Tab-separated table of C-alpha atoms and ligand atoms in Angstrom:
chain	number	residue	atom	x	y	z
A	51	MET	CA	-0.027	0.113	0.154
A	52	ASN	CA	1.237	3.529	-0.376
A	53	SER	CA	1.840	5.290	2.127
A	54	GLU	CA	-0.220	8.006	3.697
A	55	PRO	CA	1.291	11.625	2.479
A	56	ASP	CA	1.446	13.297	6.009
A	57	TYR	CA	-0.260	16.804	5.248
A	58	LEU	CA	-0.046	17.603	9.452
A	59	ASN	CA	1.730	21.323	9.442
A	60	ALA	CA	1.187	23.738	12.238
A	61	ASP	CA	2.983	26.323	9.725
A	62	LEU	CA	0.143	26.758	7.785
A	63	LYS	CA	-1.209	29.513	10.455
A	64	PHE	CA	-1.967	33.263	10.245
A	65	SER	CA	0.900	35.190	12.560
A	66	GLY	CA	-1.103	37.804	15.388
A	67	THR	CA	-2.732	40.185	13.622
A	68	ASP	CA	-2.497	39.530	9.898
A	69	ILE	CA	-5.334	37.590	9.098
A	70	PRO	CA	-6.517	38.443	5.849
A	71	SER	CA	-10.327	38.724	4.224
A	72	GLY	CA	-11.376	38.146	0.700
A	73	LYS	CA	-13.383	36.030	-1.120
A	74	MET	CA	-12.766	32.404	-3.954
A	75	ILE	CA	-15.159	30.905	-6.289
A	76	TRP	CA	-14.408	27.457	-7.808
A	77	ARG	CA	-16.609	25.211	-10.003
A	78	SER	CA	-16.288	21.488	-9.752
A	79	PRO	CA	-17.753	18.773	-10.874
A	80	SER	CA	-19.768	15.489	-9.907
A	81	ASN	CA	-18.115	12.110	-11.591
A	82	ILE	CA	-20.350	8.903	-12.511
A	83	ALA	CA	-18.217	5.444	-11.365
A	84	LEU	CA	-17.688	2.884	-13.872
A	85	VAL	CA	-16.373	0.400	-11.274
A	86	LYS	CA	-18.121	1.322	-8.102
A	87	TYR	CA	-17.011	2.064	-4.607
A	88	TRP	CA	-19.573	0.571	-2.588
A	89	GLY	CA	-17.681	0.075	1.350
A	90	LYS	CA	-14.853	1.543	3.074
A	91	LYS	CA	-12.328	1.203	6.168
A	92	PRO	CA	-11.565	4.125	8.359
A	93	VAL	CA	-11.282	6.881	7.890
A	94	GLN	CA	-12.538	6.823	3.872
A	95	ILE	CA	-10.445	3.893	2.329
A	96	PRO	CA	-12.106	2.407	-0.256
A	97	GLN	CA	-12.061	-1.712	0.168
A	98	ASN	CA	-11.956	-1.571	-3.342
A	99	PRO	CA	-10.792	0.130	-6.256
A	100	SER	CA	-13.264	2.638	-8.493
A	101	VAL	CA	-12.381	4.403	-11.902
A	102	SER	CA	-14.528	7.352	-12.736
A	103	PHE	CA	-15.828	9.893	-15.512
A	104	THR	CA	-15.044	13.023	-14.845
A	105	LEU	CA	-18.353	14.917	-16.016
A	106	SER	CA	-18.534	18.295	-17.344
A	107	LYS	CA	-21.629	19.952	-16.782
A	108	SER	CA	-22.573	18.923	-13.482
A	109	CYS	CA	-20.834	20.910	-10.830
A	110	SER	CA	-21.526	23.044	-7.750
A	111	GLU	CA	-19.450	26.251	-8.398
A	112	THR	CA	-18.707	27.357	-4.538
A	113	GLU	CA	-18.039	31.008	-3.464
A	114	VAL	CA	-16.299	31.316	0.053
A	115	SER	CA	-15.328	34.160	1.584
A	116	TYR	CA	-13.367	34.796	4.742
A	117	THR	CA	-12.688	37.562	7.346
A	118	PRO	CA	-11.209	37.327	11.354
A	119	ALA	CA	-12.627	35.435	13.565
A	120	THR	CA	-12.589	34.566	17.304
A	121	PRO	CA	-9.662	31.870	17.631
A	122	GLY	CA	-10.759	28.496	18.839
A	123	LYS	CA	-13.648	26.569	16.350
A	124	PRO	CA	-14.445	27.889	12.727
A	125	GLU	CA	-16.738	30.012	12.447
A	126	LEU	CA	-19.195	29.333	9.367
A	127	GLU	CA	-22.552	29.683	7.437
A	128	PHE	CA	-23.765	27.878	4.811
A	129	TYR	CA	-26.252	28.889	2.290
A	130	PHE	CA	-27.691	26.789	-0.860
A	131	HIS	CA	-29.131	28.575	-3.547
A	132	GLY	CA	-29.260	32.001	-2.204
A	133	GLN	CA	-30.759	29.937	1.373
A	134	ARG	CA	-29.321	29.250	5.273
A	135	ASN	CA	-28.697	25.807	5.121
A	136	LEU	CA	-28.414	24.321	8.386
A	137	GLN	CA	-27.723	20.773	7.125
A	138	PHE	CA	-25.096	21.569	4.959
A	139	GLU	CA	-23.734	24.261	7.592
A	140	GLU	CA	-22.990	21.401	10.190
A	141	LYS	CA	-21.623	18.815	7.724
A	142	THR	CA	-19.218	21.775	6.573
A	143	SER	CA	-18.263	23.058	10.376
A	144	LYS	CA	-17.731	19.572	11.381
A	145	PHE	CA	-15.224	18.835	7.931
A	146	PHE	CA	-13.640	21.964	8.568
A	147	GLU	CA	-13.126	21.481	12.176
A	148	SER	CA	-11.902	17.468	11.017
A	149	LEU	CA	-9.015	19.394	9.001
A	150	SER	CA	-7.261	21.914	11.293
A	151	GLY	CA	-4.217	19.868	12.104
A	152	ILE	CA	-4.059	20.115	7.979
A	153	PHE	CA	-4.622	23.753	7.480
A	154	PRO	CA	-4.652	25.185	11.247
A	155	PHE	CA	-5.753	28.556	9.531
A	156	VAL	CA	-9.801	27.462	9.106
A	157	ASN	CA	-9.865	28.143	12.718
A	158	GLN	CA	-8.505	31.817	12.330
A	159	LEU	CA	-11.206	32.610	9.879
A	160	LYS	CA	-14.797	33.233	9.442
A	161	PHE	CA	-16.861	31.264	6.931
A	162	GLU	CA	-19.043	32.487	4.670
A	163	VAL	CA	-20.224	29.746	2.207
A	164	ARG	CA	-22.308	30.208	-0.819
A	165	SER	CA	-22.793	27.308	-3.333
A	166	LYS	CA	-25.260	26.477	-6.264
A	167	ASN	CA	-25.340	22.804	-8.312
A	168	THR	CA	-25.620	23.155	-12.174
A	169	PHE	CA	-28.296	20.113	-12.254
A	170	PRO	CA	-31.085	19.966	-9.733
A	171	HIS	CA	-30.456	19.092	-6.367
A	172	SER	CA	-33.109	16.178	-5.756
A	173	ALA	CA	-32.080	14.879	-9.416
A	174	GLY	CA	-29.790	12.143	-7.178
A	175	ILE	CA	-26.334	13.168	-8.853
A	176	ALA	CA	-23.689	12.640	-6.366
A	177	SER	CA	-23.866	16.167	-5.075
A	178	SER	CA	-20.980	15.150	-2.211
A	179	ALA	CA	-18.502	14.546	-4.962
A	180	SER	CA	-18.773	18.016	-6.232
A	181	GLY	CA	-19.712	20.017	-3.283
A	182	MET	CA	-16.940	18.202	-0.855
A	183	SER	CA	-14.382	18.462	-3.964
A	184	VAL	CA	-14.901	22.422	-4.410
A	185	LEU	CA	-14.774	22.699	-0.987
A	186	ALA	CA	-11.024	21.259	-1.457
A	187	MET	CA	-10.169	23.340	-4.190
A	188	VAL	CA	-10.868	26.513	-1.987
A	189	LEU	CA	-8.667	25.573	0.796
A	190	CYS	CA	-6.053	24.284	-0.921
A	191	ASP	CA	-6.244	27.142	-3.150
A	192	MET	CA	-6.044	29.345	0.206
A	193	GLU	CA	-3.135	27.559	1.121
A	194	ARG	CA	-0.733	28.181	-1.695
A	195	GLN	CA	-1.706	31.782	-1.978
A	196	TYR	CA	-1.480	32.934	1.885
A	197	PHE	CA	1.692	30.627	2.185
A	198	GLY	CA	3.488	29.880	-1.038
A	199	THR	CA	3.026	25.813	-0.842
A	200	LEU	CA	1.576	23.978	-3.386
A	201	GLN	CA	2.822	25.736	-6.123
A	202	LYS	CA	3.332	22.624	-8.280
A	203	GLU	CA	-0.211	20.985	-10.235
A	204	GLU	CA	0.747	18.160	-9.140
A	205	ALA	CA	1.013	18.279	-5.913
A	206	PHE	CA	-1.892	20.982	-5.472
A	207	SER	CA	-4.014	18.493	-7.360
A	208	ARG	CA	-2.703	15.667	-5.127
A	209	LYS	CA	-3.649	17.608	-1.875
A	210	ALA	CA	-6.671	18.624	-2.792
A	211	SER	CA	-8.160	15.516	-3.856
A	212	TYR	CA	-6.705	13.945	-0.251
A	213	ILE	CA	-8.607	16.044	1.277
A	214	ALA	CA	-11.686	15.485	-0.797
A	215	ARG	CA	-11.807	11.911	-0.144
A	216	LEU	CA	-11.793	13.129	3.696
A	217	GLY	CA	-15.324	14.532	2.901
A	218	SER	CA	-17.002	12.194	0.994
A	219	GLY	CA	-14.754	9.315	-0.968
A	220	SER	CA	-15.872	10.051	-4.456
A	221	ALA	CA	-15.080	13.829	-4.255
A	222	CYS	CA	-11.545	12.336	-4.071
A	223	ARG	CA	-11.878	11.328	-7.683
A	224	SER	CA	-13.710	14.545	-9.325
A	225	VAL	CA	-10.758	16.764	-8.537
A	226	TYR	CA	-9.176	15.849	-11.915
A	227	GLY	CA	-10.844	15.488	-14.903
A	228	GLY	CA	-10.983	12.740	-17.384
A	229	LEU	CA	-10.987	9.027	-16.188
A	230	VAL	CA	-10.237	8.571	-12.474
A	231	ILE	CA	-8.556	6.013	-10.338
A	232	TRP	CA	-9.418	6.108	-6.810
A	233	GLY	CA	-7.488	2.851	-4.709
A	234	GLU	CA	-5.094	0.823	-5.435
A	235	THR	CA	-4.993	-1.319	-8.990
A	236	ASP	CA	-3.128	-3.721	-10.181
A	237	GLY	CA	-0.507	-2.450	-13.405
A	238	VAL	CA	-1.517	1.284	-12.552
A	239	SER	CA	1.411	1.966	-10.571
A	240	GLY	CA	0.899	5.684	-9.058
A	241	THR	CA	-2.571	4.563	-8.083
A	242	SER	CA	-3.963	4.769	-4.049
A	243	GLY	CA	-6.651	4.803	-1.413
A	244	PHE	CA	-5.742	8.047	-0.299
A	245	TYR	CA	-6.583	10.154	-3.285
A	246	GLY	CA	-7.339	9.796	-6.966
A	247	PHE	CA	-5.118	9.294	-9.645
A	248	PRO	CA	-5.915	10.745	-13.490
A	249	VAL	CA	-5.810	8.173	-16.066
A	250	ILE	CA	-3.593	10.427	-18.698
A	251	GLU	CA	-2.133	8.191	-21.188
A	252	GLY	CA	-3.604	5.776	-23.179
A	253	VAL	CA	-7.610	6.066	-23.518
A	254	HIS	CA	-8.827	5.352	-26.803
A	255	GLU	CA	-10.148	7.892	-28.295
A	256	ILE	CA	-13.762	7.279	-28.643
A	257	PHE	CA	-13.593	7.318	-24.500
A	258	ALA	CA	-11.970	10.706	-25.022
A	259	ASP	CA	-15.510	12.993	-25.254
A	260	TYR	CA	-17.510	10.285	-23.990
A	261	GLN	CA	-21.487	10.812	-23.401
A	262	ASP	CA	-23.408	10.788	-19.894
A	263	THR	CA	-26.706	11.062	-20.699
A	264	ILE	CA	-28.479	11.165	-17.281
A	265	LEU	CA	-32.397	10.077	-17.400
A	266	LEU	CA	-34.271	11.097	-14.458
A	267	VAL	CA	-37.016	8.850	-13.365
A	268	ASP	CA	-37.507	10.267	-9.843
A	269	ALA	CA	-36.977	13.602	-8.574
A	270	GLY	CA	-37.622	12.284	-5.092
A	271	GLU	CA	-34.774	12.346	-2.438
A	272	LYS	CA	-31.866	10.145	-1.632
A	273	LYS	CA	-33.388	7.721	1.354
A	274	VAL	CA	-30.174	6.246	2.647
A	275	PRO	CA	-27.433	8.075	2.616
A	276	SER	CA	-24.218	6.490	1.527
A	277	ARG	CA	-22.474	6.336	4.221
A	278	VAL	CA	-24.824	3.797	5.469
A	279	GLY	CA	-25.163	1.878	2.434
A	280	HIS	CA	-21.038	1.772	2.691
A	281	GLY	CA	-21.364	0.799	6.441
A	282	LEU	CA	-23.937	-2.062	5.683
A	283	MET	CA	-21.034	-3.867	3.116
A	284	ASN	CA	-19.562	-4.766	6.269
A	285	SER	CA	-21.799	-7.413	7.374
A	286	ASN	CA	-23.232	-8.142	3.605
A	287	PRO	CA	-22.602	-11.951	2.934
A	288	PHE	CA	-21.245	-11.545	-0.351
A	289	SER	CA	-18.871	-8.321	0.267
A	290	THR	CA	-15.544	-10.394	0.172
A	291	LYS	CA	-16.293	-11.758	-3.453
A	292	ARG	CA	-17.796	-8.071	-4.293
A	293	PHE	CA	-15.035	-6.710	-3.161
A	294	ILE	CA	-12.709	-9.565	-5.560
A	295	GLN	CA	-14.495	-8.586	-8.443
A	296	ALA	CA	-14.423	-5.175	-8.578
A	297	ARG	CA	-10.622	-6.014	-8.713
A	298	ASP	CA	-10.843	-7.942	-11.414
A	299	ASN	CA	-13.380	-5.746	-13.139
A	300	MET	CA	-10.911	-3.193	-12.892
A	301	ALA	CA	-8.719	-4.503	-15.146
A	302	LYS	CA	-10.837	-6.188	-17.064
A	303	LEU	CA	-12.153	-2.331	-17.924
A	304	LEU	CA	-9.194	-0.458	-18.062
A	305	LEU	CA	-7.901	-2.210	-20.984
A	306	ALA	CA	-11.292	-2.119	-22.696
A	307	ILE	CA	-11.017	1.739	-22.455
A	308	ARG	CA	-7.563	1.406	-23.948
A	309	THR	CA	-8.434	-0.917	-27.169
A	310	GLY	CA	-11.911	1.416	-27.267
A	311	ASP	CA	-13.365	-2.328	-26.448
A	312	THR	CA	-17.005	-0.787	-26.065
A	313	GLU	CA	-18.219	-4.330	-25.969
A	314	THR	CA	-16.260	-5.149	-22.763
A	315	PHE	CA	-16.646	-1.566	-21.698
A	316	ILE	CA	-20.547	-2.087	-21.560
A	317	ARG	CA	-20.525	-5.918	-20.384
A	318	ILE	CA	-18.348	-4.511	-17.338
A	319	THR	CA	-20.492	-0.980	-16.331
A	320	GLU	CA	-23.263	-3.166	-16.510
A	321	SER	CA	-22.514	-5.602	-14.983
A	322	GLU	CA	-21.200	-3.392	-11.744
A	323	ALA	CA	-24.050	-0.967	-11.727
A	324	LEU	CA	-26.295	-4.290	-10.911
A	325	THR	CA	-24.232	-5.352	-8.628
A	326	LEU	CA	-24.204	-2.344	-6.841
A	327	HIS	CA	-27.614	-2.254	-6.318
A	328	ALA	CA	-27.439	-6.097	-5.677
A	329	MET	CA	-25.274	-5.648	-2.530
A	330	MET	CA	-28.187	-3.012	-1.434
A	331	MET	CA	-30.604	-5.513	-2.147
A	332	THR	CA	-28.332	-8.255	-0.112
A	333	SER	CA	-27.292	-6.384	2.951
A	334	LEU	CA	-29.370	-6.352	6.170
A	335	PRO	CA	-31.849	-4.481	6.277
A	336	TYR	CA	-32.037	-4.311	2.870
A	337	PHE	CA	-33.025	-1.378	0.607
A	338	LEU	CA	-34.293	-1.065	-2.619
A	339	LEU	CA	-33.131	2.295	-4.824
A	340	MET	CA	-34.699	1.396	-8.329
A	341	LYS	CA	-37.721	2.786	-9.293
A	342	PRO	CA	-39.821	1.028	-12.141
A	343	ASN	CA	-39.105	3.392	-14.163
A	344	THR	CA	-34.893	2.842	-13.990
A	345	LEU	CA	-35.826	-1.012	-15.406
A	346	GLN	CA	-38.166	0.618	-18.174
A	347	VAL	CA	-35.553	2.237	-19.355
A	348	ILE	CA	-32.700	-0.400	-18.373
A	349	GLU	CA	-35.134	-2.717	-20.776
A	350	GLN	CA	-35.117	0.059	-23.388
A	351	ILE	CA	-31.691	0.068	-23.943
A	352	PHE	CA	-31.432	-3.318	-23.852
A	353	ALA	CA	-34.176	-3.616	-26.328
A	354	PHE	CA	-32.401	-0.707	-28.174
A	355	ARG	CA	-28.539	-1.963	-28.698
A	356	GLU	CA	-30.285	-5.232	-29.600
A	357	LYS	CA	-31.857	-4.213	-32.386
A	358	THR	CA	-29.323	-1.317	-33.793
A	359	GLY	CA	-26.450	-2.884	-33.006
A	360	LEU	CA	-24.982	0.438	-31.218
A	361	PRO	CA	-22.499	0.891	-28.241
A	362	VAL	CA	-25.003	2.369	-25.486
A	363	SER	CA	-25.690	1.443	-22.189
A	364	PHE	CA	-26.124	1.990	-19.063
A	365	THR	CA	-24.699	2.835	-15.517
A	366	LEU	CA	-26.889	3.595	-12.223
A	367	ASP	CA	-25.003	5.529	-8.548
A	368	ALA	CA	-26.765	4.972	-5.732
A	369	GLY	CA	-30.343	6.164	-6.517
A	370	PRO	CA	-32.994	5.587	-9.164
A	371	ASN	CA	-32.081	7.551	-11.957
A	372	VAL	CA	-30.330	6.132	-15.225
A	373	HIS	CA	-27.065	7.258	-16.369
A	374	MET	CA	-27.049	6.263	-20.447
A	375	LEU	CA	-22.928	6.101	-22.500
A	376	TYR	CA	-22.717	6.471	-25.626
A	377	PRO	CA	-19.497	7.396	-28.000
A	378	ALA	CA	-20.260	11.439	-29.032
A	379	ALA	CA	-20.851	9.866	-32.666
A	380	ILE	CA	-24.479	8.734	-32.499
A	381	ARG	CA	-25.109	11.350	-30.696
A	382	LYS	CA	-28.080	12.203	-32.686
A	383	ASP	CA	-29.002	8.413	-32.795
A	384	VAL	CA	-29.813	8.653	-28.735
A	385	LYS	CA	-31.259	11.947	-28.987
A	386	GLN	CA	-33.839	9.972	-31.268
A	387	PHE	CA	-34.483	7.079	-28.782
A	388	ILE	CA	-34.878	9.527	-26.277
A	389	ASP	CA	-37.690	11.065	-27.312
A	390	ASN	CA	-39.649	8.397	-28.692
A	391	ASP	CA	-38.908	5.898	-26.540
A	392	LEU	CA	-37.267	7.364	-23.379
A	393	ARG	CA	-39.261	10.535	-22.422
A	394	VAL	CA	-42.540	8.256	-20.872
A	395	PHE	CA	-40.609	6.769	-18.435
A	396	LEU	CA	-39.151	10.598	-16.422
A	397	SER	CA	-40.396	12.837	-14.572
A	398	PRO	CA	-40.705	16.015	-15.158
A	399	LEU	CA	-37.063	16.976	-14.874
A	400	GLY	CA	-36.452	15.316	-17.838
A	401	TYR	CA	-32.547	14.802	-18.548
A	402	ILE	CA	-29.651	16.102	-18.255
A	403	ASP	CA	-27.048	15.921	-21.563
A	404	ASP	CA	-23.287	15.779	-19.464
A	405	MET	CA	-20.098	14.205	-20.800
A	406	VAL	CA	-16.651	13.716	-19.921
A	407	GLY	CA	-15.256	16.799	-18.224
A	408	ASN	CA	-11.614	18.362	-17.389
A	409	GLY	CA	-11.888	18.726	-13.753
A	410	PRO	CA	-12.309	21.972	-11.492
A	411	GLU	CA	-11.855	25.592	-12.453
A	412	LYS	CA	-11.521	28.763	-10.970
A	413	ILE	CA	-13.504	31.495	-11.346
A	414	LEU	CA	-12.871	33.488	-9.151
B	260	DP6	C1	-22.387	4.379	-5.321
B	260	DP6	O1	-18.604	8.974	-1.977
B	260	DP6	O2	-21.081	9.502	-2.027
B	260	DP6	O3	-21.260	7.029	-5.729
B	260	DP6	O4	-17.451	8.391	1.004
B	260	DP6	O5	-19.266	7.956	2.042
B	260	DP6	O6	-19.220	10.558	1.106
B	260	DP6	P1	-18.917	8.848	1.387
B	260	DP6	O7	-19.936	8.607	-0.252
B	260	DP6	P2	-19.899	8.218	-1.722
B	260	DP6	O8	-19.799	6.802	-1.997
B	260	DP6	C2	-20.439	6.829	-3.641
B	260	DP6	C3	-20.974	5.598	-4.174
B	260	DP6	C4	-21.567	5.440	-5.220
B	260	DP6	C5	-20.141	4.431	-6.110
B	260	DP6	C6	-18.933	5.709	-6.815
B	260	DP6	O9	-18.836	6.569	-6.714
B	260	DP6	O10	-18.021	5.242	-6.996
């Protein structure tokens, strides 16, 4: 196992009266896992490696203003789409508190966080990935600006990914664009359970601009938090086998991505999605996040693929909505397929046309 980077640093503290006021704005995307992270060890170390596409349009945009605070614990107010949100406030405060050994300066500041998502909150898109990665970017940017460290892009991103992981496991993959691995992976040196690792070379061109149309089957809020789902894997009777299977799927999927083998890509990603939900159904207590229309959409995708031979596939997150994955070249056919066969199964929110993206962006 790669050793854990030691980011504890008591020097990252403002001296005396030299505490700044300022503002930063970052945008960071969500991501969709192809091999799923489901099951973890303390502290937020995955039981198996995972790999995801970073998305382009589905982002959190977060403005963080800071002013000097009275010393002690971090002070923070959180506004989500302009409204004070006490649930996010508590979560973010706890997150910042937990980082006080890594970023001692957070204890010296009062924060006002204003965040919005570019996708409907109720759409069940992994908003913790975008929401936590964006905060990690801001904190590392503050460190870079005020303490002169993290000047090298690689060091900056690695630390941001490490911090994002502490906020939410899958968030560590959103710090990079393209295809991102999290967790030690056979045959890919540099991969780690402590931070994400971007796959920069050798991705076949068909996957470089792969499309993800998120079909919003159900607009309801997520009923079972991921944290609880991960915890249930500790007693799931199939978990050991599942963790081995994920490792095996990583190797097969990464090879398919390098060679442009869409057939294997489809087989592995769809199996991963169904296995994720099978794990939920076989946990105790068991739970079911798919809806009747999730299955309707999946059946339609199978039928469309059978009829046309086009490489359209699906994956699922921890929710009922279906991520439809396909190469950019067949966008027109897929659009027609949605209009003719899928729309009837979607909620009034419809769908979001997303695709592989480039990762976080500094706005201010
Ligand atoms: C199904 O990253 O949301 O989306 O680490 O507890 O915050 P925490 O969980 P989270 O879990 C995501 C699980 C998943 C699969 C994946 O993204 O790999």
